[in-house]
């Protein structure tokens, strides 16, 4: 039967498109029109104070590989505020049907990346794991984890992303491991975990399954005496009350019993506000929905030049543009105008005549994000709500 997931082949050959692009081709071919155009992809045309981070370029490069077009784009992971993030130059009918997949690749990946960068900035010193694959169609799990890693998160849980990211997925135990041992037998579950999983897996016990977190945390510490590295509180929302107070109480009682070294991790519906509230009293976060549920960015593609002449639909700015950055200040202007020397141009070649002219290492992109977080510390990258 197969999954409802579009194949690579369908994406490559332009079938992952909206039907109106097929009509566009029919009409333009009928009228014998196939001009050389410049098209730009923007979220907002001019800076408006809202910063996002650009993801999805690896898949865009793959999509356009072999097509006779030139593409310039911001480097993967670049924080941007308005203006074109990508520019295509070529004959319109050489890429007309690819618009749908192009915008989808950029919109979804940039949504995950922007949310993950927001999370990273909220918890710069605290380990954060990406747990959101469960909320997505599995076809998107790898996109989620790639962007979590680029944002600088400390790990991810989705095993199918291991190969392309060249990193191992991490994780310890869900409630599904505890429940089969039965109420009151949590020790057996924690000990079975301790005795069965490879040494390098951190011993972190889930301590909210059947009884109070304080009770289970101390019991887990005693059961795995010396081996337990941490406890995880995934307290269900209906029982959460004041989560910070539950965490403080767990810390207090663990310390009182001599388990000062046992760390406390939290997960389940953690938002950026919760991160700010809890980051000084926990040792790590598992974050899923805050990143995976972020809205896709609203990118659009517009033709802004035909056969060398500026043109645009109403409400869009005609002419080929360049985007510049000076510290945290962004500026968009016509590319033909000379920019002040101190301004750094942000668009860089991605493809030349269909040949990919960039590498897409996650380490490089991650380093790029880290540098921007340091240099632009007055800028807040935000997820789209
Ligand atoms: C955690 C929790 C959330 C998952 C992580 C992601 O799962 O129940 O649903 O958090 P999010 O709310 O930020 O998306 P586990 O405790 O590992 O698994 P389960 O609850 O299924 O036992």
Short mmCIF file of C-alpha atoms and ligand atoms in Angstrom, two decimals:
data_model
loop_
_atom_site.label_atom_id
_atom_site.label_comp_id
_atom_site.label_asym_id
_atom_site.label_seq_id
_atom_site.Cartn_x
_atom_site.Cartn_y
_atom_site.Cartn_z
CA UNK A 1 0.00 0.00 0.00
CA UNK A 2 2.82 2.37 0.85
CA UNK A 3 2.88 5.49 3.00
CA UNK A 4 1.29 8.80 2.06
CA UNK A 5 4.75 10.24 1.54
CA UNK A 6 5.82 11.76 -1.76
CA UNK A 7 8.82 10.06 -3.34
CA UNK A 8 12.16 11.74 -4.03
CA UNK A 9 11.51 11.14 -7.71
CA UNK A 10 8.17 12.99 -7.67
CA UNK A 11 9.84 15.96 -5.98
CA UNK A 12 12.76 15.97 -8.43
CA UNK A 13 10.60 15.83 -11.52
CA UNK A 14 8.28 18.63 -10.44
CA UNK A 15 5.22 16.56 -9.49
CA UNK A 16 5.31 17.91 -5.93
CA UNK A 17 3.69 21.06 -7.22
CA UNK A 18 0.40 22.93 -7.26
CA UNK A 19 -1.72 22.21 -10.32
CA UNK A 20 -1.81 25.87 -11.31
CA UNK A 21 1.88 25.74 -12.16
CA UNK A 22 1.10 23.03 -14.70
CA UNK A 23 -1.56 25.31 -16.21
CA UNK A 24 1.00 28.12 -16.19
CA UNK A 25 3.37 25.97 -18.23
CA UNK A 26 0.64 25.08 -20.72
CA UNK A 27 -0.36 28.72 -21.19
CA UNK A 28 3.19 30.08 -21.44
CA UNK A 29 4.24 27.38 -23.89
CA UNK A 30 1.11 28.06 -25.96
CA UNK A 31 2.00 31.78 -26.04
CA UNK A 32 5.67 30.99 -26.71
CA UNK A 33 6.84 32.87 -23.62
CA UNK A 34 9.77 31.69 -21.55
CA UNK A 35 11.63 34.80 -20.41
CA UNK A 36 14.79 35.01 -18.36
CA UNK A 37 13.57 36.07 -14.95
CA UNK A 38 14.92 36.84 -11.51
CA UNK A 39 12.71 35.56 -8.72
CA UNK A 40 13.18 36.24 -5.02
CA UNK A 41 11.97 34.36 -1.96
CA UNK A 42 10.99 36.56 0.98
CA UNK A 43 9.18 36.22 4.29
CA UNK A 44 8.87 39.98 4.69
CA UNK A 45 10.13 42.37 2.06
CA UNK A 46 11.85 44.81 4.42
CA UNK A 47 13.29 44.49 7.95
CA UNK A 48 10.57 44.69 10.60
CA UNK A 49 12.44 43.70 13.74
CA UNK A 50 11.45 40.01 13.66
CA UNK A 51 14.41 37.71 13.21
CA UNK A 52 14.21 34.15 11.90
CA UNK A 53 16.89 31.61 11.02
CA UNK A 54 17.06 30.13 7.52
CA UNK A 55 16.97 26.35 7.10
CA UNK A 56 16.20 23.94 4.28
CA UNK A 57 18.97 24.94 1.87
CA UNK A 58 20.41 21.46 1.49
CA UNK A 59 17.09 20.18 0.18
CA UNK A 60 16.67 23.24 -2.05
CA UNK A 61 20.11 22.62 -3.56
CA UNK A 62 19.13 19.00 -4.17
CA UNK A 63 15.87 20.13 -5.80
CA UNK A 64 17.58 22.46 -8.26
CA UNK A 65 20.66 20.35 -8.97
CA UNK A 66 20.98 19.87 -12.72
CA UNK A 67 18.48 22.60 -13.59
CA UNK A 68 19.96 25.36 -15.77
CA UNK A 69 19.58 28.15 -13.19
CA UNK A 70 21.77 30.20 -10.86
CA UNK A 71 20.73 30.49 -7.23
CA UNK A 72 22.06 32.76 -4.50
CA UNK A 73 20.93 32.35 -0.92
CA UNK A 74 21.82 33.15 2.65
CA UNK A 75 24.09 30.55 4.25
CA UNK A 76 22.21 27.84 6.16
CA UNK A 77 21.50 29.01 9.70
CA UNK A 78 21.70 32.74 8.91
CA UNK A 79 19.54 35.01 11.08
CA UNK A 80 17.55 37.31 8.83
CA UNK A 81 15.11 40.15 9.16
CA UNK A 82 13.39 40.91 5.86
CA UNK A 83 14.54 40.90 2.26
CA UNK A 84 15.25 38.05 -0.13
CA UNK A 85 16.66 34.92 1.50
CA UNK A 86 17.11 33.31 -1.92
CA UNK A 87 17.26 34.48 -5.51
CA UNK A 88 16.83 32.41 -8.69
CA UNK A 89 18.02 33.56 -12.09
CA UNK A 90 17.00 31.57 -15.14
CA UNK A 91 14.32 30.88 -17.70
CA UNK A 92 11.00 30.73 -15.89
CA UNK A 93 9.87 27.42 -17.37
CA UNK A 94 13.07 25.77 -16.17
CA UNK A 95 11.80 26.00 -12.57
CA UNK A 96 8.10 26.99 -12.61
CA UNK A 97 6.75 23.77 -11.04
CA UNK A 98 9.50 23.65 -8.40
CA UNK A 99 8.13 26.67 -6.51
CA UNK A 100 5.84 24.58 -4.29
CA UNK A 101 8.56 22.22 -3.08
CA UNK A 102 11.10 25.07 -2.81
CA UNK A 103 8.88 27.12 -0.51
CA UNK A 104 7.89 24.03 1.48
CA UNK A 105 11.50 23.02 2.08
CA UNK A 106 12.44 26.51 3.27
CA UNK A 107 9.27 27.20 5.27
CA UNK A 108 9.24 24.00 7.31
CA UNK A 109 12.96 23.77 8.02
CA UNK A 110 13.21 27.47 8.90
CA UNK A 111 10.26 27.08 11.26
CA UNK A 112 12.04 24.29 13.17
CA UNK A 113 15.36 26.11 13.08
CA UNK A 114 13.95 29.44 14.29
CA UNK A 115 12.14 27.74 17.18
CA UNK A 116 15.22 25.69 18.08
CA UNK A 117 17.45 28.79 18.03
CA UNK A 118 14.94 30.53 20.31
CA UNK A 119 15.16 27.54 22.67
CA UNK A 120 18.97 27.53 22.52
CA UNK A 121 19.14 31.24 23.38
CA UNK A 122 16.79 30.69 26.33
CA UNK A 123 18.98 27.93 27.74
CA UNK A 124 22.53 28.73 26.66
CA UNK A 125 24.12 26.83 29.54
CA UNK A 126 21.66 23.96 30.02
CA UNK A 127 21.58 20.75 27.96
CA UNK A 128 18.53 20.53 25.70
CA UNK A 129 17.40 17.42 23.83
CA UNK A 130 15.07 17.46 20.82
CA UNK A 131 12.10 15.15 21.50
CA UNK A 132 9.56 16.33 18.92
CA UNK A 133 9.67 13.65 16.20
CA UNK A 134 6.55 12.02 17.68
CA UNK A 135 4.48 15.06 16.71
CA UNK A 136 5.40 14.93 13.03
CA UNK A 137 4.89 12.80 9.98
CA UNK A 138 8.04 10.61 10.07
CA UNK A 139 9.02 12.06 6.68
CA UNK A 140 9.86 15.26 8.58
CA UNK A 141 11.71 13.76 11.56
CA UNK A 142 15.09 14.14 9.94
CA UNK A 143 14.37 17.76 9.01
CA UNK A 144 13.47 18.45 12.62
CA UNK A 145 16.63 16.88 14.02
CA UNK A 146 18.97 18.45 11.45
CA UNK A 147 17.71 21.87 12.45
CA UNK A 148 17.83 21.05 16.16
CA UNK A 149 21.51 20.18 15.74
CA UNK A 150 22.21 23.27 13.63
CA UNK A 151 20.56 25.40 16.34
CA UNK A 152 23.10 23.93 18.75
CA UNK A 153 20.82 21.67 20.79
CA UNK A 154 22.72 18.96 22.61
CA UNK A 155 21.03 15.89 21.18
CA UNK A 156 18.02 14.41 19.45
CA UNK A 157 15.90 11.32 19.90
CA UNK A 158 14.88 10.33 16.35
CA UNK A 159 16.92 7.29 15.36
CA UNK A 160 16.33 7.57 11.61
CA UNK A 161 18.22 10.90 11.60
CA UNK A 162 21.43 9.30 12.88
CA UNK A 163 22.90 8.35 9.54
CA UNK A 164 22.69 11.63 7.68
CA UNK A 165 23.60 13.68 10.75
CA UNK A 166 26.52 11.40 11.62
CA UNK A 167 25.52 11.46 15.30
CA UNK A 168 23.84 8.98 17.56
CA UNK A 169 20.33 9.55 18.78
CA UNK A 170 19.97 9.67 22.53
CA UNK A 171 17.29 8.89 25.05
CA UNK A 172 16.66 6.75 28.05
CA UNK A 173 13.18 5.48 28.94
CA UNK A 174 9.51 6.29 28.28
CA UNK A 175 6.62 5.37 30.59
CA UNK A 176 6.11 2.36 28.35
CA UNK A 177 9.18 0.80 29.99
CA UNK A 178 7.85 1.27 33.53
CA UNK A 179 4.19 0.29 33.09
CA UNK A 180 4.72 -3.41 32.20
CA UNK A 181 6.45 -3.99 35.55
CA UNK A 182 3.26 -2.90 37.34
CA UNK A 183 2.37 -0.36 39.98
CA UNK A 184 4.75 -0.45 42.91
CA UNK A 185 7.48 -2.21 40.96
CA UNK A 186 9.25 0.82 39.52
CA UNK A 187 12.55 -0.36 41.06
CA UNK A 188 12.41 -3.50 38.91
CA UNK A 189 11.92 -1.36 35.80
CA UNK A 190 14.78 1.02 36.59
CA UNK A 191 17.08 -1.88 37.45
CA UNK A 192 16.18 -3.79 34.28
CA UNK A 193 17.11 -0.66 32.34
CA UNK A 194 20.36 -0.28 34.26
CA UNK A 195 21.34 -3.87 33.70
CA UNK A 196 20.35 -4.16 30.04
CA UNK A 197 21.27 -1.00 28.13
CA UNK A 198 24.83 -0.29 26.95
CA UNK A 199 27.19 1.38 29.39
CA UNK A 200 27.38 4.63 27.45
CA UNK A 201 23.63 5.29 27.83
CA UNK A 202 23.14 7.71 30.72
CA UNK A 203 21.21 6.25 33.66
CA UNK A 204 18.30 8.66 33.82
CA UNK A 205 15.16 7.31 35.48
CA UNK A 206 11.68 8.53 34.65
CA UNK A 207 10.09 9.29 38.03
CA UNK A 208 6.50 10.40 37.50
CA UNK A 209 4.75 7.19 36.50
CA UNK A 210 2.74 5.91 39.48
CA UNK A 211 3.44 8.03 42.53
CA UNK A 212 4.81 11.35 43.62
CA UNK A 213 7.98 12.61 41.91
CA UNK A 214 9.81 13.15 45.19
CA UNK A 215 9.00 9.60 46.28
CA UNK A 216 10.01 8.03 42.95
CA UNK A 217 13.18 10.14 42.59
CA UNK A 218 14.51 9.05 45.97
CA UNK A 219 13.48 5.44 45.31
CA UNK A 220 15.26 5.46 41.93
CA UNK A 221 18.40 6.93 43.52
CA UNK A 222 18.37 4.20 46.17
CA UNK A 223 17.62 1.40 43.68
CA UNK A 224 20.47 2.35 41.36
CA UNK A 225 22.67 3.60 44.15
CA UNK A 226 25.79 5.11 42.63
CA UNK A 227 24.74 4.31 39.05
CA UNK A 228 21.92 6.83 38.74
CA UNK A 229 22.97 9.96 36.86
CA UNK A 230 19.66 11.71 36.80
CA UNK A 231 15.91 11.63 37.09
CA UNK A 232 13.43 12.91 34.53
CA UNK A 233 10.16 14.55 35.46
CA UNK A 234 7.64 14.41 32.64
CA UNK A 235 4.77 15.16 35.02
CA UNK A 236 1.49 15.12 33.18
CA UNK A 237 -0.09 18.56 32.87
CA UNK A 238 -3.16 17.74 34.98
CA UNK A 239 -0.88 16.94 37.94
CA UNK A 240 1.69 19.62 37.42
CA UNK A 241 0.47 22.41 39.68
CA UNK A 242 3.56 24.50 40.32
CA UNK A 243 6.24 22.58 38.44
CA UNK A 244 9.11 24.67 39.81
CA UNK A 245 8.07 23.81 43.35
CA UNK A 246 7.90 20.09 42.55
CA UNK A 247 11.41 20.31 41.07
CA UNK A 248 12.77 22.20 44.10
CA UNK A 249 11.24 19.62 46.41
CA UNK A 250 12.80 16.76 44.43
CA UNK A 251 16.18 18.52 44.58
CA UNK A 252 15.85 19.07 48.32
CA UNK A 253 14.97 15.48 49.15
CA UNK A 254 17.62 14.00 46.82
CA UNK A 255 20.21 16.22 48.51
CA UNK A 256 18.91 15.30 51.94
CA UNK A 257 19.39 11.62 51.11
CA UNK A 258 22.94 12.29 49.92
CA UNK A 259 22.23 12.27 46.16
CA UNK A 260 23.49 15.76 45.32
CA UNK A 261 25.05 14.36 42.11
CA UNK A 262 21.78 13.07 40.70
CA UNK A 263 20.68 15.55 38.02
CA UNK A 264 17.12 16.62 37.32
CA UNK A 265 15.78 16.68 33.75
CA UNK A 266 12.33 17.88 32.76
CA UNK A 267 10.17 17.36 29.68
CA UNK A 268 6.57 17.55 28.49
CA UNK A 269 5.07 20.74 27.09
CA UNK A 270 8.10 22.87 27.98
CA UNK A 271 7.87 26.29 26.33
CA UNK A 272 10.47 29.05 26.12
CA UNK A 273 8.77 30.81 29.05
CA UNK A 274 9.10 27.59 31.07
CA UNK A 275 12.77 27.35 30.12
CA UNK A 276 13.43 30.83 31.53
CA UNK A 277 11.52 29.90 34.67
CA UNK A 278 13.22 26.56 35.24
CA UNK A 279 16.69 26.82 33.73
CA UNK A 280 18.42 27.61 37.02
CA UNK A 281 16.87 24.72 38.91
CA UNK A 282 17.15 21.86 36.40
CA UNK A 283 20.07 20.17 34.66
CA UNK A 284 18.45 19.58 31.30
CA UNK A 285 15.36 19.84 29.14
CA UNK A 286 13.62 17.55 26.65
CA UNK A 287 11.78 19.80 24.20
CA UNK A 288 9.36 18.53 21.58
CA UNK A 289 6.27 20.46 20.64
CA UNK A 290 7.68 23.94 21.17
CA UNK A 291 9.88 23.27 18.13
CA UNK A 292 7.85 20.74 16.14
CA UNK A 293 4.57 22.70 16.42
CA UNK A 294 6.04 26.05 15.29
CA UNK A 295 4.16 27.40 12.28
CA UNK A 296 5.90 27.12 8.90
CA UNK A 297 7.30 30.49 7.85
CA UNK A 298 5.24 32.28 5.24
CA UNK A 299 7.77 32.46 2.43
CA UNK A 300 6.65 33.58 -1.01
CA UNK A 301 8.41 33.59 -4.37
CA UNK A 302 8.02 36.60 -6.66
CA UNK A 303 9.36 37.40 -10.09
CA UNK A 304 10.93 40.84 -9.72
CA UNK A 305 12.77 41.17 -13.06
CA UNK A 306 12.01 39.96 -16.59
CA UNK A 307 14.60 40.14 -19.37
CA UNK A 308 16.61 42.65 -17.33
CA UNK A 309 13.64 44.95 -16.59
CA UNK A 310 12.30 45.41 -13.04
CA UNK A 311 8.70 44.26 -12.60
CA UNK A 312 6.54 43.00 -9.74
CA UNK A 313 2.96 42.37 -8.75
CA UNK A 314 1.21 45.04 -6.69
CA UNK A 315 2.54 45.23 -3.16
CA UNK A 316 5.96 43.81 -4.00
CA UNK A 317 9.15 45.74 -4.71
CA UNK A 318 10.50 45.31 -8.25
CA UNK A 319 14.20 44.95 -9.00
CA UNK A 320 17.00 42.63 -7.94
CA UNK A 321 17.84 43.20 -4.28
CA UNK A 322 20.73 42.53 -1.97
CA UNK A 323 20.57 42.04 1.79
CA UNK A 324 23.24 43.47 4.06
CA UNK A 325 24.03 43.17 7.72
CA UNK A 326 25.92 45.51 10.00
CA UNK A 327 25.97 43.97 13.45
CA UNK A 328 22.31 43.42 14.25
CA UNK A 329 21.11 45.91 11.68
CA UNK A 330 19.72 44.57 8.41
CA UNK A 331 19.21 46.51 5.22
CA UNK A 332 17.68 45.66 1.85
CA UNK A 333 18.48 47.67 -1.26
CA UNK A 334 18.80 47.28 -5.00
CA UNK A 335 21.75 45.02 -5.74
CA UNK A 336 23.12 47.44 -8.38
CA UNK A 337 23.52 50.21 -5.76
CA UNK A 338 26.81 50.32 -3.96
CA UNK A 339 26.60 49.34 -0.30
CA UNK A 340 28.59 51.09 2.43
CA UNK A 341 31.88 49.31 3.04
CA UNK A 342 31.03 48.19 6.54
CA UNK A 343 27.91 46.31 5.36
CA UNK A 344 28.27 42.58 4.92
CA UNK A 345 26.35 41.14 1.93
CA UNK A 346 24.40 38.05 2.99
CA UNK A 347 23.41 36.35 -0.27
CA UNK A 348 26.01 33.85 -1.51
CA UNK A 349 26.12 31.48 -4.49
CA UNK A 350 24.26 28.18 -3.93
CA UNK A 351 24.10 26.83 -7.51
CA UNK A 352 25.68 27.93 -10.74
CA UNK A 353 24.05 26.56 -13.89
CA UNK A 354 22.61 23.72 -11.85
CA UNK A 355 25.83 22.81 -10.10
CA UNK A 356 25.84 22.94 -6.31
CA UNK A 357 28.68 25.21 -5.20
CA UNK A 358 28.32 24.86 -1.41
CA UNK A 359 28.81 22.21 1.26
CA UNK A 360 26.11 21.44 3.79
CA UNK A 361 27.93 20.23 6.88
CA UNK A 362 25.78 20.50 10.02
CA UNK A 363 28.89 21.38 12.04
CA UNK A 364 29.59 24.45 9.89
CA UNK A 365 25.98 25.58 10.02
CA UNK A 366 25.90 25.02 13.75
CA UNK A 367 29.10 27.04 14.18
CA UNK A 368 27.53 29.82 12.07
CA UNK A 369 24.50 29.90 14.41
CA UNK A 370 26.72 29.93 17.50
CA UNK A 371 28.77 32.84 16.12
CA UNK A 372 25.65 34.85 15.37
CA UNK A 373 24.25 34.17 18.85
CA UNK A 374 27.47 35.57 20.27
CA UNK A 375 27.86 38.53 17.92
CA UNK A 376 24.21 39.53 17.75
CA UNK A 377 23.34 39.10 21.41
CA UNK A 378 20.72 41.85 21.22
CA UNK A 379 18.81 39.90 18.54
CA UNK A 380 16.03 37.49 19.49
CA UNK A 381 15.31 34.86 16.85
CA UNK A 382 11.66 33.91 17.26
CA UNK A 383 9.59 30.97 16.23
CA UNK A 384 6.46 31.75 14.20
CA UNK A 385 3.45 31.13 16.41
C1 LIG B 1 7.86 12.97 26.72
C2 LIG B 1 6.52 13.67 26.87
C3 LIG B 1 6.27 14.46 25.62
C4 LIG B 1 7.51 14.29 24.77
C5 LIG B 1 8.54 13.76 25.68
C6 LIG B 1 7.95 15.57 24.11
O1 LIG B 1 7.77 11.67 26.32
O2 LIG B 1 5.50 12.82 27.21
O3 LIG B 1 5.15 14.12 24.92
O4 LIG B 1 7.65 16.66 24.89
P1 LIG B 1 6.76 17.87 24.33
O5 LIG B 1 5.55 17.90 25.16
O6 LIG B 1 7.66 19.05 24.52
O7 LIG B 1 6.46 17.59 22.93
P2 LIG B 1 8.24 10.41 27.17
O8 LIG B 1 8.06 10.63 28.60
O9 LIG B 1 9.60 10.03 26.75
O10 LIG B 1 7.26 9.35 26.59
P3 LIG B 1 5.79 8.97 27.06
O11 LIG B 1 5.21 10.19 27.73
O12 LIG B 1 5.14 8.58 25.80
O13 LIG B 1 6.04 7.87 27.99
#
